[in-house]
Coordinates of C-alpha atoms in Angstrom, one line a residue:
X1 CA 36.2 -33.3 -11.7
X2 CA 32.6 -33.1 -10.5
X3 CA 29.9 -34.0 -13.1
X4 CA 27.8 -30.5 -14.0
X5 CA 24.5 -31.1 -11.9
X6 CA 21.7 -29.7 -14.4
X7 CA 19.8 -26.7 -13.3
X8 CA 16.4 -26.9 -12.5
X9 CA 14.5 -23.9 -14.6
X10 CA 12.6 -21.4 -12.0
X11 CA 9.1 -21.5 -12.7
X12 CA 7.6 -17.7 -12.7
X13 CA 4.2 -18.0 -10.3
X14 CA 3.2 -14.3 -12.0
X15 CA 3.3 -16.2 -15.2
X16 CA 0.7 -18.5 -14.2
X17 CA -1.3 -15.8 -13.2
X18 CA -1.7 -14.3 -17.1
X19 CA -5.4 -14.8 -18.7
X20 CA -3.5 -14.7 -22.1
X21 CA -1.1 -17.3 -21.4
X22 CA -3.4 -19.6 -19.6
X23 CA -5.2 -19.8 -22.9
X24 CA -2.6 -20.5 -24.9
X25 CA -1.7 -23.6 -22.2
X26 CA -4.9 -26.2 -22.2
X27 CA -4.0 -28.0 -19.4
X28 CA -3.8 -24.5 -17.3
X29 CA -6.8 -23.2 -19.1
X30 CA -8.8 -26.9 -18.1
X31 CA -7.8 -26.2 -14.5
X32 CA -9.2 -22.7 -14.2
X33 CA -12.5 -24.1 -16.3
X34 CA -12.8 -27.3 -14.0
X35 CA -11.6 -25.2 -11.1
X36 CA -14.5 -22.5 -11.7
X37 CA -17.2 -25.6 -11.9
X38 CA -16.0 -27.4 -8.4
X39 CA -16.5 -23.6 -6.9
X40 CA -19.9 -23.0 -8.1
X41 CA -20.8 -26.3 -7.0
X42 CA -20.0 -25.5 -3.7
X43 CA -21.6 -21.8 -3.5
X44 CA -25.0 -23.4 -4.7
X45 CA -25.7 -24.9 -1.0
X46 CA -23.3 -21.9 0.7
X47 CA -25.3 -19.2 -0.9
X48 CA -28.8 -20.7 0.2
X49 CA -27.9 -21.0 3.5
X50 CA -26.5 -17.6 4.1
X51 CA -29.4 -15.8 2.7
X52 CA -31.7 -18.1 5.4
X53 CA -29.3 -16.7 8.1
X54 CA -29.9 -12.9 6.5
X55 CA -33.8 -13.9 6.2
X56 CA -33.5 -13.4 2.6
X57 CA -35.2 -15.5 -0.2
X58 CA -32.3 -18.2 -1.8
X59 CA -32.0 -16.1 -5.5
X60 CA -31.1 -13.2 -3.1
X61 CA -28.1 -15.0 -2.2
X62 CA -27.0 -16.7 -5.3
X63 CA -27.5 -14.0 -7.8
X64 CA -25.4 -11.7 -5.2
X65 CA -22.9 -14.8 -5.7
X66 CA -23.0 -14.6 -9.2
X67 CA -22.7 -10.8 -9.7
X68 CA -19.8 -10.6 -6.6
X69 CA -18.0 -13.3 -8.3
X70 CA -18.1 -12.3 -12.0
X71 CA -17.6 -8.3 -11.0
X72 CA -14.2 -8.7 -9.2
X73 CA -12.9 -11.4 -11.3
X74 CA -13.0 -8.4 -13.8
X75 CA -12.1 -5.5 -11.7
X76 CA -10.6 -7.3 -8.8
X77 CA -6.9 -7.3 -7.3
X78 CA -6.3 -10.8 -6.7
X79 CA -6.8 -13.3 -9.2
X80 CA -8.6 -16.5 -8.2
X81 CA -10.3 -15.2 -5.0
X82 CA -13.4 -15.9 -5.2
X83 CA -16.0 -13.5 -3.6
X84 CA -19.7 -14.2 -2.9
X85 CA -22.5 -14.0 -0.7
X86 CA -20.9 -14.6 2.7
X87 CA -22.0 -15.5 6.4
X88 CA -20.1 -12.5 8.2
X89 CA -22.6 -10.4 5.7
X90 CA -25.4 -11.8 6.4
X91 CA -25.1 -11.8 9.9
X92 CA -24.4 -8.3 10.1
X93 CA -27.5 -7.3 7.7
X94 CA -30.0 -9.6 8.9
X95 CA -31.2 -7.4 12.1
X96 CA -32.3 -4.9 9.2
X97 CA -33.9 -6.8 7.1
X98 CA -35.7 -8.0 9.7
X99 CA -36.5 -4.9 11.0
X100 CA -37.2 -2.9 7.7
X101 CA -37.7 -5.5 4.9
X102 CA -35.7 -6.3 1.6
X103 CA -35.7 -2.9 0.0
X104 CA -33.5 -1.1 3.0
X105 CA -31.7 -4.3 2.7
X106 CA -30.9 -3.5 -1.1
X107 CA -30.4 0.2 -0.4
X108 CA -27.9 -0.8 2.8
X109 CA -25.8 -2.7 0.3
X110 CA -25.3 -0.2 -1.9
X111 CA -24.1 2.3 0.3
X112 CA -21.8 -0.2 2.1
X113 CA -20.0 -0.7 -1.7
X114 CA -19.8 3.6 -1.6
X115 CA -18.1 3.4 1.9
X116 CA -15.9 0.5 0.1
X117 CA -14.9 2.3 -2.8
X118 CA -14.4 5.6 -0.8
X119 CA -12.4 3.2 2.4
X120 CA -10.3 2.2 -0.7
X121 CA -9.7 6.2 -2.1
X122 CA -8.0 6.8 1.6
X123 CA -5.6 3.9 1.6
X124 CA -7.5 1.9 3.7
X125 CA -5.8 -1.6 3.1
X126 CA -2.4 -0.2 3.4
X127 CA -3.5 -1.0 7.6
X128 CA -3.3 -4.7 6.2
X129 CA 0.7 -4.0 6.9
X130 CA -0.1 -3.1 10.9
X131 CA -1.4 -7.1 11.1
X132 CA 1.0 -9.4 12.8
X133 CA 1.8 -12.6 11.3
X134 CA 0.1 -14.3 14.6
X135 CA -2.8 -12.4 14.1
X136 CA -2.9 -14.0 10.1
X137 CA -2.5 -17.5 12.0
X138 CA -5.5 -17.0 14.4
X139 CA -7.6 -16.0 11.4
X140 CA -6.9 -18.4 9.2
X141 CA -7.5 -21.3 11.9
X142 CA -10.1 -19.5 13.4
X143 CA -11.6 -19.5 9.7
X144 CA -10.7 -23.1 8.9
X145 CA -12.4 -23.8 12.6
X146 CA -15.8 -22.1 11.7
X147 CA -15.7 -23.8 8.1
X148 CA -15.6 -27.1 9.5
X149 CA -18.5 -26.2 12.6
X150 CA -20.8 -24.9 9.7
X151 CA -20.7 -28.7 8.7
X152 CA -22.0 -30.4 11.5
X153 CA -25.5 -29.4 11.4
X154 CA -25.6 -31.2 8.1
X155 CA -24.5 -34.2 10.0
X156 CA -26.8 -34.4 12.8
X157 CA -30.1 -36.0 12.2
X158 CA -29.5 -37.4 8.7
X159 CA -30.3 -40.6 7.8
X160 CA -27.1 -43.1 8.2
X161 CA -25.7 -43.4 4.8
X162 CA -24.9 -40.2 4.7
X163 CA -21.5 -40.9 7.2
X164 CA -20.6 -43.2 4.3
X165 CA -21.1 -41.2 1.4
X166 CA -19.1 -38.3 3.4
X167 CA -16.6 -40.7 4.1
X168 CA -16.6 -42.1 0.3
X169 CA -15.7 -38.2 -0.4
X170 CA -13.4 -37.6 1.9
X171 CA -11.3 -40.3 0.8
X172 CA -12.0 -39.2 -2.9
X173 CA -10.8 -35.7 -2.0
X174 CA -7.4 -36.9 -0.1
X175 CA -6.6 -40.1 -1.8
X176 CA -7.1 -38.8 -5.7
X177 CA -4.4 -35.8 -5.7
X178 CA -2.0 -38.8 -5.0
X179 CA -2.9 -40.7 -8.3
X180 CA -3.8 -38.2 -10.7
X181 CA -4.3 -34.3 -10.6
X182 CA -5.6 -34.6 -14.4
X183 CA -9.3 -33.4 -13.0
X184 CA -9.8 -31.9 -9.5
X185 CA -10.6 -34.3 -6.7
X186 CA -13.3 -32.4 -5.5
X187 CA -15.6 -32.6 -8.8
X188 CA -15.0 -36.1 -9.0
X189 CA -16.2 -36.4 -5.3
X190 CA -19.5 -34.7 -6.1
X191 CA -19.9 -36.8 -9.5
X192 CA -19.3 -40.2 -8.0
X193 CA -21.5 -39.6 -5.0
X194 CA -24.3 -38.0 -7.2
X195 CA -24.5 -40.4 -9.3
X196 CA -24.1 -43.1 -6.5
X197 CA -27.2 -42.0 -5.1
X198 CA -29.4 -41.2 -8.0
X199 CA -28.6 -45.0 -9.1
X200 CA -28.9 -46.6 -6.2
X201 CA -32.4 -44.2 -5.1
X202 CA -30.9 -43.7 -1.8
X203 CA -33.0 -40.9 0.3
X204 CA -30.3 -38.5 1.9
X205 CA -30.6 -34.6 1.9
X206 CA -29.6 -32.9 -1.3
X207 CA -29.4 -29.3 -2.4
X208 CA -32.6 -29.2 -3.3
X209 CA -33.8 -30.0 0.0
X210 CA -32.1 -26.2 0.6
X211 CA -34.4 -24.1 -1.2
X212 CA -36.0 -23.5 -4.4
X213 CA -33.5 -22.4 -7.1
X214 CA -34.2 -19.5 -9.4
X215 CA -35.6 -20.1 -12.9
X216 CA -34.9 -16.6 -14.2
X217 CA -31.6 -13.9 -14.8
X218 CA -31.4 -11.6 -12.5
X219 CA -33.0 -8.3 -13.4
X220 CA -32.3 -4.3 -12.3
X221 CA -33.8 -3.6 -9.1
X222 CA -33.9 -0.2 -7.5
X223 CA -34.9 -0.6 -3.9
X224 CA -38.0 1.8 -3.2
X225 CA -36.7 3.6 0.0
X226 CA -37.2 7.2 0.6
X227 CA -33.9 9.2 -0.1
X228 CA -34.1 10.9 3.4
X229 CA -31.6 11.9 6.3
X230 CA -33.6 9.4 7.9
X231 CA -33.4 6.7 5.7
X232 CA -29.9 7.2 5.8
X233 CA -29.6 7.5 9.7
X234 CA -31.4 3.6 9.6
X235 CA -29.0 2.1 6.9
X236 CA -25.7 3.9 7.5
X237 CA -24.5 2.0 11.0
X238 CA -25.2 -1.7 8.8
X239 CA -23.5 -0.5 6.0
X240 CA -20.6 1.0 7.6
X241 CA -20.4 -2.5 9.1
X242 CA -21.0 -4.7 6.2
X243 CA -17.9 -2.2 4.4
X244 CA -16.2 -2.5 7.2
X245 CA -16.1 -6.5 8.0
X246 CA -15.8 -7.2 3.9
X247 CA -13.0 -5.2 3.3
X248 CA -10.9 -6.7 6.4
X249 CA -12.1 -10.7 5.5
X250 CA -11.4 -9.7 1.9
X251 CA -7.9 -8.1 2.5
X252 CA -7.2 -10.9 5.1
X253 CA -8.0 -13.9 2.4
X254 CA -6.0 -12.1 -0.7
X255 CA -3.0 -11.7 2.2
X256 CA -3.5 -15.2 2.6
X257 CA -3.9 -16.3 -1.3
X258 CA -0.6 -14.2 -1.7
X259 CA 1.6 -16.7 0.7
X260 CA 0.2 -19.7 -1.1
X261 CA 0.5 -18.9 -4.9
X262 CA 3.8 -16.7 -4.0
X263 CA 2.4 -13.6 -5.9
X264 CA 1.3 -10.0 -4.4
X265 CA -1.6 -8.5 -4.7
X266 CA -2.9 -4.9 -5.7
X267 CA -5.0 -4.6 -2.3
X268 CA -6.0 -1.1 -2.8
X269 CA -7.8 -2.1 -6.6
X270 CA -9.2 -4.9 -4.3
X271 CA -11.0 -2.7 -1.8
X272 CA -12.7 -0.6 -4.6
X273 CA -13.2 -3.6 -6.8
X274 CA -15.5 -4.8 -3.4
X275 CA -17.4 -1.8 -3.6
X276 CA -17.9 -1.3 -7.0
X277 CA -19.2 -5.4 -6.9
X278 CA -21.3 -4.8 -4.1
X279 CA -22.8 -1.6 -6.1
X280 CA -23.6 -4.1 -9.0
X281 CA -25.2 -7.1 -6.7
X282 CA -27.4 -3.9 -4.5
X283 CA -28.8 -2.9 -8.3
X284 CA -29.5 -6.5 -9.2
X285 CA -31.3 -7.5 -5.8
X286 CA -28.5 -9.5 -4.4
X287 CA -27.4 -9.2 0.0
X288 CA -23.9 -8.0 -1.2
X289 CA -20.9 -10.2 0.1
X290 CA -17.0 -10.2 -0.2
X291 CA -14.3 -13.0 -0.5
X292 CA -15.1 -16.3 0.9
X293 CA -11.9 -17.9 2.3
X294 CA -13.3 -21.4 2.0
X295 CA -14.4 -21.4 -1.6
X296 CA -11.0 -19.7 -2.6
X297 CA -9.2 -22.5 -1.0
X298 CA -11.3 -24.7 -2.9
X299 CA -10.2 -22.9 -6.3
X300 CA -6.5 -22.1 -5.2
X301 CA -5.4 -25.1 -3.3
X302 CA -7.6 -28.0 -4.3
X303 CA -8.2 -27.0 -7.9
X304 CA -4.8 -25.4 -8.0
X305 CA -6.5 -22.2 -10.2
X306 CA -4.4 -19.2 -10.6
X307 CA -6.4 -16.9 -12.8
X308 CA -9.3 -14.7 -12.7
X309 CA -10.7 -16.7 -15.2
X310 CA -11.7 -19.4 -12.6
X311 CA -13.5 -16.9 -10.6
X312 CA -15.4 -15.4 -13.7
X313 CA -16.4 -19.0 -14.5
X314 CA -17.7 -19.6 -11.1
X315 CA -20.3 -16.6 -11.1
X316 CA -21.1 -18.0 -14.7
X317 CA -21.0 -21.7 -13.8
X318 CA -23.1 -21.0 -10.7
X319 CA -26.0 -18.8 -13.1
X320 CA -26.2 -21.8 -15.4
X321 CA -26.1 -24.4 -12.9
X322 CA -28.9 -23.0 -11.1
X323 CA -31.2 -21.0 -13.8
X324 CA -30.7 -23.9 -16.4
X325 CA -30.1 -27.1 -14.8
X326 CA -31.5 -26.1 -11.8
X327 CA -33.3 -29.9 -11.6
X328 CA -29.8 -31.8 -11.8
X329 CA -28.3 -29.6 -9.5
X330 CA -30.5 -30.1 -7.0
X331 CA -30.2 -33.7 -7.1
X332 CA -26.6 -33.3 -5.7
X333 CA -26.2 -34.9 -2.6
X334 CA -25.0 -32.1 0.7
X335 CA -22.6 -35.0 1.9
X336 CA -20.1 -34.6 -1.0
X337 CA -20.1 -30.9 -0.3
X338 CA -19.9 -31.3 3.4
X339 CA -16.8 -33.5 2.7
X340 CA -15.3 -31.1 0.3
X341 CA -15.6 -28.1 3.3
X342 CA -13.9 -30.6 5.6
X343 CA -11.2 -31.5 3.1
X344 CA -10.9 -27.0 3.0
X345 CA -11.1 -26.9 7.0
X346 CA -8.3 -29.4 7.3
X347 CA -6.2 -28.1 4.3
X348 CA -6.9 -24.4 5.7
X349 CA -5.5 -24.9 9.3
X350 CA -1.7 -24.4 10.2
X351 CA -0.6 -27.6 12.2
X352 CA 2.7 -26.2 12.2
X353 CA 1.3 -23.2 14.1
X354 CA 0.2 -25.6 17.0
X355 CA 2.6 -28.3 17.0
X356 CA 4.4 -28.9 20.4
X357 CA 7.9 -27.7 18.8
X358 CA 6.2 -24.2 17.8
X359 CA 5.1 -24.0 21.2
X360 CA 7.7 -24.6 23.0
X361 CA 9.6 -21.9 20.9
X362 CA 7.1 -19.7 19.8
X363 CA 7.1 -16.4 22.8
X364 CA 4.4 -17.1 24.8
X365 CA 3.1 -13.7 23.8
X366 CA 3.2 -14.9 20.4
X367 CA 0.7 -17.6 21.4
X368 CA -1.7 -15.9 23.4
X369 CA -2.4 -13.5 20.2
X370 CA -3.4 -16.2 18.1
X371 CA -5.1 -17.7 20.8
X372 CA -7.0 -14.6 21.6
X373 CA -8.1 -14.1 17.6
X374 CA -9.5 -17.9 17.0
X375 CA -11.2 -18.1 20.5
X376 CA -13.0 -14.3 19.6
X377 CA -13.6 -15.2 15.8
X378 CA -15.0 -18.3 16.9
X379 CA -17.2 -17.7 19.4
X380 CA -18.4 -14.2 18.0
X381 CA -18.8 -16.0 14.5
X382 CA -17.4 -12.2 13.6
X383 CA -14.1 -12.3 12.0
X384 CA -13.9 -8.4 12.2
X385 CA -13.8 -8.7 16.3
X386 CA -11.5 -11.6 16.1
X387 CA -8.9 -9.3 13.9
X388 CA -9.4 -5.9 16.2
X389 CA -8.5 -8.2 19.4
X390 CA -5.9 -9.8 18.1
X391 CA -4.1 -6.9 16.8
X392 CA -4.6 -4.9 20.5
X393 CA -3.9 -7.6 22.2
X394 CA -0.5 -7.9 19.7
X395 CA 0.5 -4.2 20.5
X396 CA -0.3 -4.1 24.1
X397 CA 2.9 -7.3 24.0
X398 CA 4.8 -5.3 21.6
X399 CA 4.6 -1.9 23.4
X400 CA 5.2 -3.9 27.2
X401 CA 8.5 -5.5 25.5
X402 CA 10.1 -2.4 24.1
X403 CA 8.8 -0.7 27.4
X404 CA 11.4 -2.4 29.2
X405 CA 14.2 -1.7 26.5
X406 CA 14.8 1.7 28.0
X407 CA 17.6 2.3 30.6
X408 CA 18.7 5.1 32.3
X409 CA 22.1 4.9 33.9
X410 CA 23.6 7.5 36.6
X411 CA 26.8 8.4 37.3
X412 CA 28.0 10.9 39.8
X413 CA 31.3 13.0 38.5
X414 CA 32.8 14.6 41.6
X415 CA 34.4 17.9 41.7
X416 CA 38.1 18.4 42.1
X417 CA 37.6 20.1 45.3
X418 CA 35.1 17.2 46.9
X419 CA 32.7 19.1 47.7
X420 CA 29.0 17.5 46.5
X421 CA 27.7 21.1 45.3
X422 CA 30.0 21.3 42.7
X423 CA 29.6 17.4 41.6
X424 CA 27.5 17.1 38.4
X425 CA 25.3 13.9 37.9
X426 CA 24.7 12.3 34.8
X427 CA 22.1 10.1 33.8
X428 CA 22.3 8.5 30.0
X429 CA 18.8 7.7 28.7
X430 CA 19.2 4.4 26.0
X431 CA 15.6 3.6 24.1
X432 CA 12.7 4.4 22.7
X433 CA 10.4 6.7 24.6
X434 CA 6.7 6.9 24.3
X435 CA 3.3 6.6 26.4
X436 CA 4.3 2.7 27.5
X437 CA 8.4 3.2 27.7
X438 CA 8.6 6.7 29.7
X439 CA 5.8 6.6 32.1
X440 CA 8.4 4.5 34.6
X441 CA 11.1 7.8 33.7
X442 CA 9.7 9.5 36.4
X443 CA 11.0 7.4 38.9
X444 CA 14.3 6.8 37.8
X445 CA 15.9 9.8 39.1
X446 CA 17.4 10.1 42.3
X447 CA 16.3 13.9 42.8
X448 CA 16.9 14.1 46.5
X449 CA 20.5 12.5 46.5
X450 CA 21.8 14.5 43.5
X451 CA 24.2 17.5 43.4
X452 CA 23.0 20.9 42.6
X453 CA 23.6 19.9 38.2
X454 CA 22.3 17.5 36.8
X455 CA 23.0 16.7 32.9
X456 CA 20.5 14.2 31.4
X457 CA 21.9 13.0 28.2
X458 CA 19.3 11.5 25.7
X459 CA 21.8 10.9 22.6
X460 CA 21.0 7.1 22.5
X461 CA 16.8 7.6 22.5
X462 CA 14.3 9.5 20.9
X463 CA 11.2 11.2 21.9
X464 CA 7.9 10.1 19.9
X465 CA 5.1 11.2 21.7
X466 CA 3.6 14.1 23.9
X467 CA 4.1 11.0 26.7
X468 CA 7.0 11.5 26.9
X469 CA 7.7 14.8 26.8
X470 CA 5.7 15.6 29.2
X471 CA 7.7 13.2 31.6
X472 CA 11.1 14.9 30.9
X473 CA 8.4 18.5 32.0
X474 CA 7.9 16.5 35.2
X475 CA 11.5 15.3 36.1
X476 CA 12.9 18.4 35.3
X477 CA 10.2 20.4 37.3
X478 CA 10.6 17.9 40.1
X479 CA 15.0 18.8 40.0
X480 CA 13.6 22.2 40.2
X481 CA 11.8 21.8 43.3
X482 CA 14.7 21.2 44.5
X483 CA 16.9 23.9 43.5
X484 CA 18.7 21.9 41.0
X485 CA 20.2 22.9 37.7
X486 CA 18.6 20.4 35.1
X487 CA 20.2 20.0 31.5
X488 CA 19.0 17.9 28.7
X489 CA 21.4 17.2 26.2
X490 CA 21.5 15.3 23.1
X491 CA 18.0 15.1 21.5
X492 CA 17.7 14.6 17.7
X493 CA 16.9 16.7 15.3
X494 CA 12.8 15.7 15.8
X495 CA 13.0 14.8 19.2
X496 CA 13.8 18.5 19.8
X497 CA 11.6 20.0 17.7
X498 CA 8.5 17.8 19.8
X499 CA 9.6 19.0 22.9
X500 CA 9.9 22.8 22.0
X501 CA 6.7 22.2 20.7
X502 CA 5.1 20.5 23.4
X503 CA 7.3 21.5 26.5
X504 CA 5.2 23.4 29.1
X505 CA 1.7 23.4 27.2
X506 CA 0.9 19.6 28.2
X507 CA -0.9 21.2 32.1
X508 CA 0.2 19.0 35.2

């Protein structure tokens, strides 16, 4: 007899995820909380220097990461994302704020969380489905890539101990995890180093070398713009692209918060829950944003948070950190948090995905679209471009492969008295047929060799698209030229209905 091996008890990841549970746990509810505190340490210096790339003054940037992060840890569809003022944002809103000033700024914002909200009303992240897996591998190491490049300017020109202290961190962030995961490794990082420095009086950049914190909450503001066509006609194309660039690096980092916490998210309450919190940072004077991959990898893998309560905590964390104890934040030194967004780069990339093995069986097709999405994100810094590419790049492979799927086979039946004008030819059509797969059709046939009949049976394809259709117009036109008796047997029930349709009204 075998001995009963005992069964290991499955542990529910949705479970994790409940606000009402985690406060009944304390060592889940001291993650989120610690979890929350590591993450707005790290937007302090983020959020600075996103609003100097939108030309912004800093409290523009964090209160817009305080109001983003607190609004969709409420109203959000994927607990512990974390959302905030971003760099793809403020690239894309920085030509207008330098061209029309703060208030059309504000006023752009706004209406980029309408388009959001409305984006969200017409199923917009349902397209999320359309996105190859290669295409999610190409942006998250495209992502991880850019996180790790947005370091290095922090370590050129420094003075030298700061490659020790970010090599102190670094080896706090790795090495800790494999001791204890009673506190995060990340906040230890930053306290060690901090207080490393203020001890010892070294002189190495700190976040307050960033820019001057805020010493006041964050009050209503109602941009004075005129409410005009015009005004509209100016703000509309930035906002469309803001709405536009948010929802897809949003939806991309919940898709990819989903494969690491094995839970689903609700990505249509996501999209609104970007507009609404992009509505609610315009009206408090913040540059908008949307979910920051690198933060939420610090919350989700290096804090290991599961809940929105981590998220709300960051927006709060970050308020207090910055209004109240502005003066001790600021004393923080950038090369723990530089090693922190290395420890994310490295923990964000998939080495499987580029490992000789994966290569060597990966189709090479496969490769060239993740290829094609980390070398466009990367050097358009626009994670929107590097998605679009990918995915046509994806379904110009996908639609040359099944192109060659179809096959048309001929087959002459003779007649019983020999004679070729009374032989039929056959020709049985196997595939899918649209604009990539039947534009060879034409040329298949053999119309000058063939018998007077000709039977073309399409029972193993089907027609999807006027493509096609108007290729079986130009082979059986082309039979008719030549005096012969075309017949199309076999179409489905919707095949046939497109081509009665479409038969004869598609011109030459």
């Amino acid at each position: 007899m075998h001995a009963e091996v005992p069964v290991q008890e499955r542990f529910d990841p949705y479970e994790r995820q409940s606000v009402r549970r985690t406060f009944g746990r304390i060592g889940w509810l001291k993650t989120e909380v610690l979890g929350g505190l590591v993450v707005a340490l790290a937007l302090i210096p983020e959020a600075i220097a996103f609003s100097i790339i939108a030309g912004v003054d800093p409290r523009v940037g964090l209160f817009a990461a305080f109001t983003m992060a607190v609004t969709t840890a409420i109203l959000g569809g994927r607990p512990a994302m974390i959302s905030a003022a971003t760099g793809a944002v403020a690239l894309v809103i920085a030509p207008l704020m330098d061209s029309h000033g703060l208030d059309h700024l504000i006023a752009a914002v706004i209406l980029a969380g309408v388009f959001q909200v409305l984006l969200a009303l017409v199923g917009a992240a349902r397209l999320m489905r359309f996105i190859p897996r290669q295409v999610m591998v190409g942006f998250v190491n495209a992502l991880a890539i850019l996180i790790f490049i947005a370091q290095v300017p922090e370590l050129i020109g420094v003075p030298w101990l700061v490659y020790p202290l970010v090599v102190a961190s670094l080896l706090i962030v790795f090495l800790l995890p494999k001791v204890t995961t009673a506190v995060p490794a990340p906040l230890v990082a930053i306290v060690v180093v901090t207080l490393l420095v203020v001890l010892s009086g070294w002189s190495v950049p700190t976040v307050g070398d960033k820019g001057e914190l805020p010493e006041s909450l964050p009050m209503l503001f109602f941009p004075d713009v005129p409410l005009t066509w015009e005004t509209f006609q100016v703000i509309a194309p930035y906002a469309l692209a803001m709405a536009v660039v948010g929802l897809l690096e949003s939806l991309m980092t919940a898709k990819l918060v989903d494969d690491i916490t094995d839970t689903r998210s609700h990505k249509t309450r996501e999209s609104w829950a970007q507009g609404v919190a992009n509505i609610v940072t315009g009206f408090f004077g913040g540059m908008g944003g949307c979910a920051m991959i690198g933060q939420t990898m610090i919350n989700v893998k290096a804090s290991g948070a599961r809940t929105r309560i981590s998220t709300f905590l960051a927006g709060v964390f970050l308020l207090i950190l910055v209004v109240v104890l502005g003066d001790i934040v600021g004393l923080i030194p950038m090369a723990a948090l530089v090693a922190i967004m290395i420890f994310v780069s490295w923990a964000t990339f998939d080495w499987h995905s580029i490992s000789p093995a994966t290569l060597r069986r990966m189709p090479k097709s496969e490769t060239t679209v993740m290829l094609v999405t980390v070398v466009a994100t990367v050097w358009t810094n626009n994670l929107a471009i590097g998605v679009v590419l990918g995915v046509l790049v994806a379904m110009v492979a996908f639609a040359n492969r099944v192109a060659h799927f179809v096959t048309v086979d001929r087959e002459v039946v003779p007649a019983a008295d020999g004679s070729h004008d009374a032989a039929v030819a056959r020709y049985t059509v196997e595939g899918e047929l649209f604009f990539a797969s039947s534009n060879d059709l034409y040329t298949l046939f053999h119309y000058a060799e063939d018998p007077s009949r000709v039977i073309i049976d399409m029972r193993a394809s089907h027609v999807w698209d006027a493509s096609t259709v108007a290729a079986i117009d130009s082979v059986t036109e082309k039979y008719e030229s030549y005096g012969t008796v075309v017949e199309v047997h076999g179409l489905n029930e919707a095949s046939r209905r497109m081509r009665e349709r479409l038969s004869g009204t598609l011109g030459d």
